[in-house]
XYZ file of C-alpha atoms in Angstrom:
173
model
C 66.295 126.765 187.230
C 65.929 123.315 188.794
C 62.310 123.159 187.620
C 63.404 123.908 184.028
C 66.072 121.187 184.142
C 63.648 118.612 185.533
C 61.029 119.497 182.928
C 63.506 119.099 180.103
C 64.829 115.806 181.466
C 61.447 114.212 182.123
C 59.625 115.588 179.079
C 60.013 114.220 175.596
C 62.241 115.761 172.971
C 61.156 119.072 171.540
C 60.893 118.531 167.809
C 58.913 119.826 164.919
C 55.998 117.824 163.644
C 56.762 115.464 160.793
C 56.008 116.756 157.300
C 52.866 115.631 155.553
C 53.179 112.724 153.129
C 54.492 113.622 149.695
C 52.229 116.030 147.893
C 51.004 114.338 144.682
C 50.791 117.700 142.900
C 54.415 118.410 143.742
C 55.517 114.995 142.485
C 53.544 115.562 139.289
C 55.143 118.989 138.800
C 58.656 117.619 139.268
C 57.879 114.699 136.958
C 56.682 117.102 134.245
C 59.872 119.135 134.700
C 62.023 116.035 134.226
C 60.078 114.974 131.113
C 60.370 118.462 129.630
C 64.121 118.494 130.300
C 64.589 115.121 128.653
C 62.486 116.185 125.655
C 64.354 119.493 125.277
C 67.883 118.418 126.193
C 67.833 114.652 125.782
C 68.959 114.289 129.407
C 68.248 115.579 132.882
C 68.446 119.231 133.829
C 71.613 120.486 135.534
C 71.467 123.701 137.565
C 74.304 125.897 138.801
C 73.255 128.293 141.564
C 75.169 131.575 141.740
C 74.839 133.903 144.722
C 75.504 137.349 143.292
C 75.118 139.136 146.635
C 71.924 137.980 148.307
C 70.863 137.765 151.945
C 70.749 133.926 151.625
C 66.966 133.700 151.991
C 66.613 132.431 148.422
C 69.473 129.975 148.939
C 67.607 128.406 151.844
C 64.606 127.779 149.598
C 66.820 126.495 146.785
C 68.556 124.102 149.174
C 65.117 122.919 150.282
C 64.701 121.479 146.782
C 67.270 118.833 147.751
C 65.715 117.907 151.099
C 63.628 114.732 151.547
C 60.339 116.586 150.981
C 61.119 117.840 147.461
C 64.076 115.543 146.596
C 64.840 116.726 143.078
C 67.447 114.033 142.570
C 64.718 111.395 142.280
C 63.533 113.182 139.136
C 67.035 113.506 137.708
C 67.245 117.247 138.297
C 70.522 118.096 139.947
C 72.656 120.955 141.112
C 76.199 120.940 139.771
C 79.386 122.480 141.131
C 80.658 123.946 137.876
C 78.986 126.130 135.259
C 80.700 123.943 132.655
C 78.250 121.162 133.544
C 75.131 123.337 133.832
C 72.155 124.044 131.602
C 70.684 126.719 133.868
C 72.363 129.463 135.879
C 70.068 130.210 138.813
C 71.134 133.616 140.129
C 70.057 135.004 143.491
C 70.476 138.471 144.903
C 71.264 141.791 143.312
C 74.544 141.743 141.450
C 77.215 143.158 143.737
C 80.040 145.085 142.111
C 82.498 142.457 143.300
C 80.416 139.623 141.804
C 79.751 141.147 138.381
C 82.826 139.697 136.708
C 82.379 136.285 138.366
C 78.784 136.133 137.139
C 79.775 137.024 133.578
C 82.572 134.416 133.658
C 80.138 131.782 134.921
C 77.748 132.633 132.096
C 80.535 132.468 129.522
C 81.672 129.071 130.862
C 78.184 127.569 130.612
C 77.768 125.583 127.377
C 74.730 126.077 125.171
C 71.839 125.618 125.179
C 71.776 127.625 128.384
C 69.318 129.730 130.322
C 69.641 132.387 132.988
C 67.072 132.506 135.777
C 66.771 135.457 138.182
C 65.501 134.021 141.454
C 63.909 136.267 144.073
C 62.903 139.910 144.212
C 66.485 141.107 144.630
C 67.663 139.351 141.470
C 64.596 140.495 139.537
C 64.471 144.167 140.560
C 67.310 144.848 142.998
C 64.961 144.527 145.965
C 66.053 146.289 149.140
C 69.515 146.800 147.774
C 68.547 148.676 144.590
C 70.523 151.874 144.246
C 73.040 150.881 146.905
C 76.685 151.833 146.412
C 77.823 148.186 146.333
C 75.201 146.986 143.820
C 75.228 147.021 140.055
C 71.504 146.294 140.155
C 69.273 143.420 139.094
C 70.699 140.533 137.089
C 69.252 141.803 133.800
C 71.547 144.834 133.967
C 74.496 142.470 133.579
C 73.202 139.532 131.493
C 70.049 138.683 129.511
C 67.529 136.954 131.758
C 65.331 134.166 130.381
C 63.079 133.732 133.432
C 62.226 135.839 136.473
C 60.917 134.081 139.586
C 59.660 136.737 142.028
C 59.259 136.289 145.752
C 61.148 137.117 148.888
C 62.105 134.305 148.938
C 60.268 132.267 146.307
C 58.833 128.970 147.543
C 60.415 125.738 146.263
C 57.190 124.868 144.409
C 57.409 128.241 142.620
C 60.992 127.443 141.609
C 59.888 124.110 140.139
C 56.971 125.719 138.292
C 59.283 128.413 136.909
C 61.828 125.892 135.634
C 59.045 123.883 133.996
C 57.698 127.018 132.301
C 61.220 127.861 131.113
C 61.684 124.465 129.466
C 58.217 124.441 127.936
C 58.498 127.941 126.441
C 62.004 127.329 125.116
C 60.830 124.079 123.497
C 58.010 125.997 121.773
C 60.466 128.471 120.226
């Protein structure tokens, strides 16, 4: 025990290695997303994340979009606290029976033009929880889904690419 204490006191701090400098491809992707949002909406993109019953793995990746590595705010893309201020509802997890009504109310409160994105395998297909007694099923069984981003959990770069594809395809319509 004494050896462990001395080692921890005399050694340096145990930290993770610093992240690599900003990835130029990532910055380009986020810049394209911001330009597409401004062309389609005339302003920046606002996202409301709704956890419909997930394990929180997807939320961790979504929250990573706001960390210093991805930093969506620098591109004007932001997460909002109310569906009344959102353009996109980003739904994670299979829809739990107790969250069905809340999800529908959030969708109804979101002003148009609006999109619904199912994020992660559970939101897309029900994942591990499909057929469970507490689950309604995937998001598309409750509301019409505009974009499905698979993955367990999807990487932040995949989320950015999916949102860009959503804006580009909706602008083409």
